[in-house]
Amino acid sequence: MELMTSGRSDYRIVIGKDASPGTRYAAEELSKYLSAIGGAALPVVTDEEEPAEKEIVIGKADREGLPSASALKNDGYILRSAGKRLFLTGENERGNVYAVYGLLERHLGCRFFAWDAERVPRRDPLTVPALDEAVIPAFAYRSTSWHGVAAFPEFALKRGMSNARGTPVTPVLPHSLCHTLFNFVSPEEYFETHPEYFSMVDGKRVRDRTQLCLTNPDVLSITVGRLKETIRSHPECRYFSVSQMDWYNPCECPACRKIDEEEGSHMGTVLRFVNACADAVKDEFPDVLIETLAYQYTRRPPKITKPRDNVCICLCSIECCFTHPMRSCQVPVRPFKHLVDWDHPFQEDLRGWGKLTNNLFIWDYTTNFRFYLAPMINLHVLQDNIRFFLENGVSSIFEQGNGQARSGEFGELRAYLLTRLMWEPEGDVSRWTDEFLEGYYGAAGKALRRYIDLLSDHVTRHGVHAGIYESPMDVVPNTMLPALTALFDEAEEAVRNDPESLSHVKRSRLQLEFIKHQRRLPSSDDFQGEAEALIEKISLSGVERIQESASLEESFEEIRKGDLPDSWEVFWRPF
Ligand SMILES: [Zn+2]
Ligand SMILES: [Zn+2]
C-alpha cells in the first residue's frame, strides 16, 4: 500500500462523526507523523463523507470492511489492510491511539525512546505492507512512575501507559493506591474520643504509628460513608484504596487476633474489612475496584477469606532482591532482614494471590530509593520478573521508579524497557536495549552496553544480592571502578561532536561519580573541591533529586560533608 510518493498523497484519515476527543487526537497524531515521514499532510475527515478508495480509518467508522473489536481486550488494537484501505481499530479510544503508535513503531520504523528522543525516519515512497494483526497488551493496566514517562503524558501514551492524565485521551485512574486508612478514620480526629478505633498493641490502644481496629463496626460504617463520598466526587477514577498505613502495628485486640489467627495472616482482618467496604459500594458503583495493599504484614494471603470480585489486591515486591530473577532468588536483603518472615517468601505469596483473584495488581520497585544515582543493576532481570508476574495471574502493574527527577543513571532506558515489556513480555529485550542505547546515546551506545553487561555479569556471577535501599558500596567493588571509568571515557569520546548524546552520557555518568565520591576515592587530595565539582555536575545535568526523602540541597550538604551514609542504619527509620 503506497501512502505517499514524492511528498504527495491521495490518502485521507477517516474517523467516526461522533469520534471522541481521544480518537481525534489519534488521527491528528497519525497525520503529523506520516507527514514527517513522507512529506504529505493527510486531511482528517469524518465518515459522513462519501467513502473513497484510499483511506486510513481510525476507530469505529461507517466503512465497509471495519474489523470487529469484540475479541480485543486490555486496550488492544487491530491493524488490517483491505484493498487500498487501512483500518486502525482499537478496543476503545485508548486502543485507537495505541494503534496509531503501533503502526508507526512496528511497520514504519519510528521509535519513541524518551520524551525528548524519538526516531522518525524519512521514506519515499512511504509504503505499508499488507497487514492483518491484533496487538493485545499482556497487562490490562500498565503504569510506571519513572519521571520521563509519568511527567510527560503525551510520551506515556506513546509508551502505552493506561494512566496518562492530561491529554485528550481518557485514562484509567487510581484515585489512590496506598496507605489510606487515615483518610477515613484518623487519630487526629478520633483518638481522644474513641481510642478503641485504633490498634491495640501489647494490650494498649496506641496513637502513634497505629492502624485501625478493623473489627470495630463503627470504624467500618465511618469508612464506608467516607469512601462513598470519595467515589461520588471522583467519577473519573476506577481504583479506590482502603489500605494499611506505611508501618506495622496491626491491631491485636481479641476480636482482630482471633480472625488473624484463623486466617494465618494479618491480612485476615484487613481483607474481611475491605470486602465489607466493597460490598457496600458495589450497587452504586459497579465499575469501581476497591484496592488494598498486600504489603509488609498483610502480604500473605489469608487461608479462608477470598477477595470479592470488585476488590483488587496490590501485592508489593519491596522486600525482594532485585539483582537476580525474582522467581528464583529468596535471599534476604537489607533492611528487611529483621522485619520479614523469610521462611515465608514473596514468591509463595504471589502464587497464592494469583489463585485467589483475577484482580491482582503488582507494585514493583525498579530503582534504588536510597540513592537514585546508585547503579541499579536490574536491567537483566526485568523481563523475567514481568513474565513471572504474568504467569501468576497479575493483570495490573505499577513499576515504581525515580518519579521525582531526571535520571542520573539509566532511568530512561529502564522506563523504555519496562513499558515495552508490559505490552510484550516475550519481546527481544536485547535488541530493544541496543536500539535504545544507539537512539539515546548515539555512538556512545556500544560502550554503555558493555558497561551494563559488565555490571549485570558481576552481580549474576558473584551472587551479589541487592534490594531497593542497598548501598552501592556493597554492590560495585572498587576493583571494577577502573574498567567502568574507561567505558564511560570511551562513551564520551565517541560522542564528543554530538552535543545531545554527550549530555545524555554525562548525566548517566553521574552514577560513577557518585560512588567514587561516596567512597572518598577522589582523584586528588582536595576532597572539598571534588565535592563541589560533583555538586556542579549534578546541578548542570538538570537532575533535581538524588535521594527519595531528601531535598537536593540536603543531599548536597551530605556530599559536602562526605556524609553519604554507607550503613543502612543511618538511613533507615524502622517501622
Ligand atoms: Zn482490633
Ligand atoms: Zn539475589
Coordinates of N, CA and C in Angstrom, one line a residue, residues 89-306:
T89 N -8.0 -0.2 14.3 CA -9.2 -0.4 15.1 C -8.9 -0.8 16.5
G90 N -9.1 0.1 17.5 CA -8.9 -0.2 18.9 C -10.1 -0.8 19.6
E91 N -9.8 -1.5 20.7 CA -10.9 -1.9 21.5 C -11.7 -0.8 22.0
N92 N -11.0 0.4 22.2 CA -11.7 1.6 22.8 C -10.8 2.7 22.3
E93 N -11.1 3.9 22.9 CA -10.4 5.1 22.5 C -8.9 5.0 22.7
R94 N -8.5 4.4 23.9 CA -7.0 4.2 24.1 C -6.4 3.3 23.0
G95 N -7.2 2.2 22.7 CA -6.7 1.3 21.7 C -6.5 2.0 20.4
N96 N -7.4 3.0 20.0 CA -7.2 3.7 18.8 C -5.9 4.5 18.7
V97 N -5.6 5.1 19.9 CA -4.4 5.8 19.9 C -3.2 4.9 19.9
Y98 N -3.2 3.8 20.6 CA -2.1 2.8 20.6 C -1.9 2.2 19.2
A99 N -3.0 2.1 18.5 CA -3.0 1.6 17.1 C -2.1 2.5 16.2
V100 N -2.3 3.8 16.4 CA -1.5 4.7 15.6 C 0.0 4.6 15.9
Y101 N 0.3 4.6 17.2 CA 1.7 4.5 17.5 C 2.3 3.1 17.2
G102 N 1.4 2.1 17.3 CA 1.8 0.7 16.9 C 2.1 0.6 15.4
L103 N 1.3 1.2 14.6 CA 1.6 1.3 13.1 C 3.0 2.0 12.9
L104 N 3.2 3.1 13.6 CA 4.4 3.8 13.4 C 5.7 3.1 13.9
E105 N 5.5 2.4 15.0 CA 6.7 1.7 15.6 C 6.9 0.3 14.9
R106 N 5.8 -0.4 14.7 CA 6.0 -1.8 14.2 C 6.3 -1.9 12.7
H107 N 5.8 -0.9 11.9 CA 5.8 -1.0 10.5 C 6.5 0.1 9.7
L108 N 6.7 1.3 10.4 CA 7.3 2.4 9.7 C 8.6 2.9 10.3
G109 N 9.1 2.1 11.2 CA 10.5 2.4 11.7 C 10.6 3.5 12.8
C110 N 9.5 4.0 13.2 CA 9.6 5.1 14.3 C 10.0 4.4 15.6
R111 N 10.7 5.2 16.4 CA 10.9 4.7 17.8 C 10.7 5.9 18.8
F112 N 10.0 5.6 19.8 CA 9.7 6.6 20.8 C 10.5 6.2 22.1
F113 N 11.8 6.7 22.1 CA 12.7 6.3 23.1 C 12.4 7.0 24.5
A114 N 12.3 8.3 24.4 CA 12.1 9.1 25.6 C 11.3 10.3 25.2
W115 N 10.9 11.1 26.2 CA 10.0 12.2 25.9 C 10.7 13.2 25.0
D116 N 12.1 13.2 25.1 CA 12.8 14.1 24.2 C 13.7 13.4 23.2
A117 N 13.4 12.1 22.9 CA 14.2 11.4 22.0 C 13.4 10.4 21.2
E118 N 13.1 10.8 19.9 CA 12.3 10.0 19.0 C 13.2 9.7 17.8
R119 N 12.8 8.6 17.1 CA 13.4 8.4 15.8 C 12.3 8.3 14.8
V120 N 12.3 9.3 13.8 CA 11.2 9.3 12.8 C 11.9 9.3 11.4
P121 N 12.0 8.1 10.8 CA 12.7 8.0 9.5 C 12.0 8.8 8.4
R122 N 12.7 9.2 7.4 CA 12.1 9.7 6.1 C 11.9 8.5 5.2
R123 N 10.8 8.5 4.5 CA 10.6 7.4 3.5 C 10.0 8.0 2.2
D124 N 10.5 7.5 1.1 CA 9.9 7.9 -0.2 C 10.2 6.8 -1.2
P125 N 9.2 6.1 -1.6 CA 7.8 6.3 -1.2 C 7.5 5.7 0.2
L126 N 6.4 6.2 0.8 CA 6.0 5.7 2.1 C 5.0 4.6 1.8
T127 N 5.5 3.4 2.1 CA 4.6 2.2 1.9 C 4.3 1.5 3.2
V128 N 3.2 0.8 3.2 CA 2.8 -0.1 4.3 C 2.6 -1.5 3.7
P129 N 3.1 -2.5 4.4 CA 2.9 -3.9 3.9 C 1.4 -4.3 4.1
A130 N 1.0 -5.3 3.5 CA -0.4 -5.9 3.8 C -0.4 -6.3 5.3
L131 N -1.4 -5.8 6.0 CA -1.4 -6.1 7.4 C -2.7 -6.8 7.8
D132 N -2.6 -7.7 8.8 CA -3.7 -8.3 9.5 C -3.2 -8.8 10.8
E133 N -3.2 -7.9 11.8 CA -2.7 -8.4 13.1 C -3.5 -7.7 14.2
A134 N -3.6 -8.5 15.3 CA -4.2 -8.0 16.5 C -3.1 -7.9 17.5
V135 N -3.0 -6.7 18.2 CA -1.9 -6.5 19.2 C -2.6 -6.2 20.5
I136 N -2.4 -7.1 21.5 CA -3.1 -7.0 22.8 C -2.0 -7.0 23.9
P137 N -2.0 -5.9 24.7 CA -1.0 -5.9 25.8 C -1.2 -7.0 26.8
A138 N -0.1 -7.5 27.3 CA -0.2 -8.6 28.3 C -0.9 -8.2 29.6
F139 N -0.9 -6.9 29.9 CA -1.5 -6.5 31.2 C -2.6 -5.5 30.9
A140 N -3.7 -5.6 31.7 CA -4.8 -4.8 31.5 C -4.6 -3.3 31.9
Y141 N -3.8 -3.2 33.0 CA -3.5 -1.8 33.4 C -2.0 -1.7 33.5
R142 N -1.4 -0.7 32.9 CA 0.1 -0.6 32.8 C 0.5 0.8 33.3
S143 N 1.4 0.9 34.2 CA 1.8 2.2 34.7 C 3.2 2.2 35.3
T144 N 3.8 3.3 35.2 CA 5.1 3.5 35.9 C 5.3 4.9 36.4
S145 N 6.1 5.1 37.4 CA 6.3 6.5 37.9 C 7.6 7.0 37.4
W146 N 8.3 6.3 36.6 CA 9.6 6.8 36.1 C 9.4 8.2 35.5
H147 N 10.2 9.2 35.9 CA 9.9 10.6 35.7 C 9.7 10.9 34.2
G148 N 10.6 10.3 33.3 CA 10.5 10.6 31.9 C 9.2 10.2 31.3
V149 N 8.5 9.3 31.9 CA 7.2 8.8 31.4 C 6.0 9.6 32.2
A150 N 6.1 9.5 33.5 CA 5.0 10.0 34.3 C 4.8 11.5 34.1
A151 N 5.9 12.2 33.9 CA 5.8 13.7 33.9 C 5.5 14.2 32.5
F152 N 5.4 13.2 31.5 CA 5.1 13.6 30.1 C 4.0 12.8 29.5
P153 N 2.8 13.2 29.7 CA 1.6 12.3 29.4 C 1.6 12.0 27.9
E154 N 2.0 12.9 27.0 CA 2.0 12.5 25.6 C 2.9 11.4 25.3
F155 N 4.1 11.4 26.0 CA 5.0 10.3 25.8 C 4.5 9.0 26.5
A156 N 3.9 9.2 27.6 CA 3.3 8.0 28.3 C 2.3 7.3 27.4
L157 N 1.5 8.0 26.6 CA 0.6 7.4 25.7 C 1.4 6.7 24.6
K158 N 2.4 7.3 24.1 CA 3.2 6.6 23.1 C 3.8 5.3 23.6
R159 N 4.0 5.2 24.9 CA 4.6 4.0 25.5 C 3.4 3.1 26.0
G160 N 2.2 3.4 25.7 CA 1.1 2.5 26.0 C 0.7 2.5 27.5
M161 N 1.0 3.5 28.2 CA 0.6 3.5 29.6 C -0.9 3.9 29.8
S162 N -1.6 3.2 30.8 CA -3.0 3.4 30.9 C -3.5 4.7 31.6
N163 N -2.6 5.3 32.4 CA -3.0 6.3 33.3 C -2.5 7.7 32.9
A164 N -2.2 7.9 31.7 CA -1.6 9.2 31.3 C -2.7 10.3 31.4
R165 N -2.5 11.2 32.3 CA -3.5 12.2 32.6 C -3.1 13.5 32.0
G166 N -4.0 14.2 31.3 CA -3.7 15.5 30.8 C -3.6 15.5 29.3
T167 N -4.1 14.5 28.6 CA -4.2 14.6 27.1 C -5.7 14.4 26.8
P168 N -6.0 14.6 25.5 CA -7.5 14.4 25.2 C -7.9 12.9 25.4
V169 N -7.0 12.0 25.7 CA -7.4 10.6 25.7 C -7.8 10.3 27.2
T170 N -8.9 9.6 27.3 CA -9.4 9.3 28.7 C -8.5 8.2 29.3
P171 N -7.9 8.5 30.5 CA -7.1 7.5 31.1 C -7.9 6.6 32.1
V172 N -7.2 5.5 32.6 CA -7.7 4.7 33.7 C -7.0 5.2 34.9
L173 N -7.7 5.7 35.9 CA -7.0 6.3 37.0 C -7.3 5.7 38.3
P174 N -6.2 5.5 39.1 CA -6.5 5.2 40.5 C -6.7 6.5 41.3
H175 N -7.7 6.6 42.1 CA -7.8 7.7 43.0 C -6.7 7.7 44.0
S176 N -6.3 6.5 44.4 CA -5.3 6.3 45.4 C -4.9 4.8 45.4
L177 N -3.7 4.5 45.9 CA -3.3 3.1 45.9 C -2.8 2.6 47.2
C178 N -2.4 3.6 48.1 CA -1.7 3.1 49.2 C -1.9 4.0 50.5
H179 N -1.9 3.3 51.6 CA -1.8 3.9 52.9 C -3.0 4.9 53.1
T180 N -4.2 4.4 53.0 CA -5.3 5.4 53.1 C -6.2 5.2 54.3
L181 N -5.9 4.3 55.2 CA -6.9 4.1 56.3 C -7.2 5.4 57.0
F182 N -6.2 6.3 57.2 CA -6.4 7.5 58.0 C -7.2 8.5 57.2
N183 N -7.4 8.3 55.8 CA -8.3 9.2 55.1 C -9.7 9.1 55.6
F184 N -10.0 7.9 56.2 CA -11.3 7.6 56.7 C -11.4 7.9 58.2
V185 N -10.5 7.3 58.9 CA -10.6 7.4 60.4 C -9.2 7.7 60.9
S186 N -9.0 9.0 61.2 CA -7.6 9.4 61.6 C -7.5 9.5 63.1
P187 N -6.3 9.3 63.6 CA -6.1 9.5 65.1 C -6.3 11.0 65.5
E188 N -6.0 11.9 64.6 CA -6.2 13.3 64.9 C -7.7 13.6 65.2
E189 N -8.6 13.0 64.4 CA -10.0 13.2 64.6 C -10.6 12.4 65.7
Y190 N -10.1 11.1 65.9 CA -10.9 10.2 66.7 C -10.2 9.7 67.9
F191 N -8.8 9.8 68.0 CA -8.2 9.0 69.1 C -8.6 9.5 70.5
E192 N -8.8 10.8 70.7 CA -9.1 11.3 72.0 C -10.5 10.7 72.5
T193 N -11.4 10.7 71.6 CA -12.8 10.2 72.0 C -13.0 8.7 71.8
H194 N -12.3 8.2 70.8 CA -12.5 6.7 70.5 C -11.2 6.0 70.3
P195 N -10.5 5.8 71.4 CA -9.2 5.1 71.2 C -9.4 3.7 70.7
E196 N -10.6 3.1 71.0 CA -10.9 1.7 70.6 C -11.0 1.6 69.1
Y197 N -11.0 2.7 68.3 CA -10.9 2.6 66.8 C -9.6 2.2 66.3
F198 N -8.6 2.3 67.2 CA -7.2 2.1 66.7 C -6.5 0.9 67.3
S199 N -5.3 0.6 66.8 CA -4.7 -0.7 67.1 C -4.4 -0.9 68.6
M200 N -4.7 -2.1 69.1 CA -4.2 -2.5 70.4 C -2.9 -3.2 70.2
V201 N -1.9 -2.6 70.8 CA -0.5 -3.3 70.7 C 0.0 -3.5 72.2
D202 N 0.4 -4.7 72.5 CA 0.8 -5.1 73.8 C -0.3 -4.7 74.9
G203 N -1.5 -4.9 74.5 CA -2.6 -4.6 75.5 C -3.1 -3.2 75.6
K204 N -2.5 -2.3 74.8 CA -2.9 -0.9 74.9 C -3.2 -0.3 73.6
R205 N -4.3 0.5 73.5 CA -4.6 1.2 72.3 C -3.5 2.3 72.0
V206 N -2.9 2.3 70.8 CA -1.8 3.2 70.5 C -2.2 4.2 69.5
R207 N -1.6 5.4 69.6 CA -2.0 6.5 68.7 C -0.9 6.7 67.7
D208 N 0.4 6.6 68.1 CA 1.5 6.8 67.1 C 1.7 5.5 66.3
R209 N 1.9 5.8 65.0 CA 2.2 4.7 64.0 C 1.2 3.5 64.3
T210 N -0.1 3.9 64.3 CA -1.1 2.9 64.6 C -1.8 2.5 63.3
Q211 N -2.6 1.5 63.4 CA -3.5 1.1 62.3 C -4.9 1.2 62.9
L212 N -5.9 0.7 62.2 CA -7.3 0.8 62.7 C -7.7 -0.6 63.2
C213 N -8.6 -0.6 64.2 CA -9.2 -1.8 64.7 C -10.3 -2.2 63.8
L214 N -10.0 -3.1 62.9 CA -10.9 -3.3 61.7 C -12.1 -4.2 62.0
T215 N -12.1 -4.7 63.3 CA -13.3 -5.5 63.6 C -14.3 -4.6 64.3
N216 N -14.0 -3.3 64.5 CA -14.9 -2.4 65.2 C -16.0 -1.9 64.2
P217 N -17.3 -2.2 64.5 CA -18.3 -1.9 63.5 C -18.4 -0.4 63.1
D218 N -18.1 0.5 64.1 CA -18.2 1.9 63.8 C -17.1 2.3 62.8
V219 N -15.9 1.7 63.0 CA -14.8 2.0 62.0 C -15.3 1.7 60.6
L220 N -16.0 0.5 60.5 CA -16.5 0.2 59.1 C -17.5 1.2 58.6
S221 N -18.5 1.5 59.5 CA -19.5 2.4 59.0 C -19.0 3.8 58.6
I222 N -18.1 4.3 59.4 CA -17.5 5.6 59.1 C -16.7 5.5 57.7
T223 N -15.9 4.4 57.6 CA -15.1 4.2 56.4 C -16.0 4.1 55.2
V224 N -17.1 3.3 55.3 CA -18.0 3.2 54.1 C -18.6 4.5 53.7
G225 N -19.0 5.3 54.7 CA -19.6 6.6 54.4 C -18.7 7.5 53.6
R226 N -17.5 7.6 54.1 CA -16.5 8.5 53.5 C -16.0 7.9 52.2
L227 N -15.9 6.6 52.1 CA -15.4 6.0 50.8 C -16.5 6.3 49.7
K228 N -17.8 6.2 50.1 CA -18.8 6.5 49.1 C -18.7 8.0 48.6
E229 N -18.5 8.9 49.6 CA -18.4 10.3 49.2 C -17.2 10.5 48.3
T230 N -16.1 9.8 48.6 CA -14.9 10.0 47.8 C -15.2 9.5 46.3
I231 N -15.8 8.3 46.2 CA -16.1 7.8 44.9 C -17.0 8.7 44.1
R232 N -18.0 9.2 44.8 CA -19.0 10.1 44.1 C -18.3 11.3 43.6
S233 N -17.3 11.8 44.3 CA -16.7 13.1 43.9 C -15.6 12.8 42.9
H234 N -15.3 11.6 42.6 CA -14.2 11.3 41.6 C -14.7 10.3 40.6
P235 N -15.7 10.7 39.8 CA -16.2 9.7 38.8 C -15.2 9.3 37.7
E236 N -14.1 10.1 37.6 CA -13.1 9.8 36.6 C -12.2 8.7 37.1
C237 N -12.3 8.2 38.3 CA -11.3 7.2 38.8 C -11.9 5.8 38.9
R238 N -11.1 4.8 38.7 CA -11.5 3.4 38.8 C -11.1 2.7 40.1
Y239 N -9.9 3.0 40.5 CA -9.4 2.3 41.7 C -9.5 3.2 43.0
F240 N -10.0 2.7 44.0 CA -10.1 3.5 45.3 C -9.5 2.6 46.4
S241 N -8.6 3.2 47.1 CA -7.8 2.4 48.0 C -8.3 2.4 49.5
V242 N -8.4 1.2 50.1 CA -8.6 1.1 51.5 C -7.5 0.2 52.0
S243 N -6.4 0.9 52.5 CA -5.2 0.1 52.7 C -4.4 0.5 53.9
Q244 N -3.6 -0.4 54.5 CA -2.9 -0.2 55.7 C -1.9 1.0 55.6
M245 N -1.6 1.6 56.7 CA -0.6 2.7 56.7 C 0.8 2.1 56.5
D246 N 1.8 3.0 56.3 CA 3.1 2.6 55.9 C 4.0 2.2 57.0
W247 N 3.5 1.3 57.9 CA 4.2 0.8 59.0 C 3.5 -0.4 59.5
Y248 N 4.0 -1.0 60.6 CA 3.4 -2.2 61.2 C 2.3 -1.9 62.2
N249 N 2.4 -2.5 63.3 CA 1.4 -2.3 64.4 C -0.1 -2.7 64.0
P250 N -0.3 -3.9 63.5 CA -1.7 -4.3 63.3 C -2.4 -4.4 64.7
C251 N -3.7 -4.3 64.7 CA -4.4 -4.4 65.9 C -4.4 -5.9 66.5
E252 N -4.1 -5.9 67.8 CA -4.1 -7.3 68.4 C -5.2 -7.4 69.5
C253 N -6.3 -6.7 69.3 CA -7.4 -6.9 70.3 C -7.9 -8.3 70.1
P254 N -8.6 -8.8 71.1 CA -9.1 -10.2 71.0 C -9.8 -10.5 69.7
A255 N -10.7 -9.6 69.3 CA -11.5 -9.9 68.0 C -10.6 -9.9 66.8
C256 N -9.7 -9.0 66.7 CA -8.8 -9.0 65.5 C -7.9 -10.2 65.5
R257 N -7.3 -10.4 66.7 CA -6.4 -11.5 66.9 C -7.0 -12.8 66.5
K258 N -8.3 -13.0 66.9 CA -8.9 -14.3 66.6 C -9.0 -14.5 65.1
I259 N -9.4 -13.5 64.4 CA -9.5 -13.6 62.9 C -8.1 -13.9 62.3
D260 N -7.2 -13.1 62.7 CA -5.8 -13.2 62.1 C -5.2 -14.6 62.4
E261 N -5.6 -15.1 63.6 CA -5.0 -16.5 63.9 C -5.7 -17.5 63.0
E262 N -7.0 -17.4 62.8 CA -7.7 -18.5 62.0 C -7.3 -18.3 60.5
E263 N -7.0 -17.1 60.1 CA -6.6 -16.9 58.7 C -5.2 -17.1 58.4
G264 N -4.4 -17.2 59.5 CA -2.9 -17.4 59.3 C -2.2 -16.2 58.8
S265 N -2.8 -15.0 58.9 CA -2.2 -13.8 58.3 C -3.0 -12.6 58.9
H266 N -2.2 -11.5 59.1 CA -2.9 -10.2 59.4 C -3.8 -9.7 58.3
M267 N -3.6 -10.3 57.1 CA -4.5 -9.9 56.0 C -5.9 -10.3 56.3
G268 N -6.1 -11.3 57.2 CA -7.4 -11.7 57.5 C -8.4 -10.6 57.9
T269 N -8.0 -9.8 58.9 CA -8.9 -8.7 59.3 C -9.0 -7.7 58.2
V270 N -7.9 -7.4 57.5 CA -7.9 -6.4 56.5 C -8.8 -6.8 55.4
L271 N -8.7 -8.0 54.9 CA -9.5 -8.4 53.7 C -11.0 -8.5 54.1
R272 N -11.3 -9.0 55.3 CA -12.7 -9.0 55.6 C -13.3 -7.6 55.6
F273 N -12.5 -6.7 56.1 CA -12.9 -5.3 56.2 C -13.1 -4.7 54.8
V274 N -12.1 -5.0 54.0 CA -12.1 -4.4 52.6 C -13.3 -5.1 51.8
N275 N -13.5 -6.3 52.0 CA -14.6 -7.0 51.3 C -15.9 -6.3 51.7
A276 N -16.1 -6.0 53.0 CA -17.3 -5.4 53.5 C -17.5 -4.0 52.8
C277 N -16.4 -3.3 52.7 CA -16.4 -1.9 52.0 C -16.9 -2.2 50.5
A278 N -16.3 -3.2 49.9 CA -16.6 -3.4 48.5 C -18.0 -3.8 48.3
D279 N -18.6 -4.6 49.2 CA -20.0 -5.0 49.2 C -20.9 -3.7 49.3
A280 N -20.4 -2.8 50.2 CA -21.3 -1.7 50.4 C -21.3 -0.7 49.3
V281 N -20.3 -0.7 48.4 CA -20.3 0.3 47.3 C -20.7 -0.3 45.9
K282 N -20.8 -1.7 45.9 CA -20.9 -2.4 44.6 C -22.1 -1.9 43.8
D283 N -23.3 -1.8 44.4 CA -24.5 -1.5 43.7 C -24.4 -0.1 43.1
E284 N -24.0 0.9 43.9 CA -23.9 2.2 43.4 C -22.8 2.4 42.3
F285 N -21.7 1.7 42.5 CA -20.5 1.9 41.7 C -20.0 0.6 41.1
P286 N -20.8 0.0 40.2 CA -20.4 -1.4 39.7 C -19.1 -1.5 39.0
D287 N -18.5 -0.3 38.5 CA -17.3 -0.4 37.7 C -16.0 -0.1 38.6
V288 N -16.3 0.2 39.8 CA -15.2 0.6 40.7 C -14.5 -0.6 41.3
L289 N -13.2 -0.5 41.5 CA -12.5 -1.6 42.2 C -12.0 -1.0 43.6
I290 N -12.2 -1.7 44.6 CA -11.7 -1.3 45.9 C -10.3 -2.0 46.1
E291 N -9.3 -1.2 46.1 CA -7.9 -1.7 46.2 C -7.4 -1.8 47.6
T292 N -6.6 -2.8 47.9 CA -5.9 -2.8 49.2 C -4.5 -3.4 49.0
L293 N -3.6 -3.0 49.9 CA -2.2 -3.4 49.7 C -2.1 -4.8 50.4
A294 N -1.2 -5.6 49.7 CA -0.7 -6.8 50.4 C 0.8 -6.5 50.5
Y295 N 1.2 -6.0 51.7 CA 2.4 -5.3 51.9 C 2.9 -5.5 53.3
Q296 N 4.1 -5.8 53.5 CA 4.6 -6.0 54.9 C 3.8 -7.0 55.6
Y297 N 3.1 -6.6 56.7 CA 2.4 -7.6 57.5 C 1.1 -8.1 56.8
T298 N 0.7 -7.5 55.7 CA -0.5 -8.0 55.1 C -0.2 -8.7 53.8
R299 N 1.1 -9.1 53.5 CA 1.4 -9.7 52.3 C 0.9 -11.1 52.0
R300 N 0.8 -11.8 53.1 CA 0.5 -13.2 53.0 C -1.0 -13.4 52.8
P301 N -1.5 -14.2 51.8 CA -2.9 -14.4 51.6 C -3.5 -15.1 52.8
P302 N -4.8 -14.7 53.1 CA -5.4 -15.4 54.2 C -5.9 -16.8 53.8
K303 N -6.1 -17.7 54.8 CA -6.4 -19.1 54.5 C -7.9 -19.2 54.1
I304 N -8.7 -18.4 54.6 CA -10.2 -18.6 54.5 C -10.8 -17.6 53.5
T305 N -10.6 -16.4 53.8 CA -11.4 -15.3 53.0 C -10.8 -15.1 51.7
K306 N -11.6 -15.0 50.7 CA -11.2 -14.6 49.3 C -11.6 -13.2 49.0

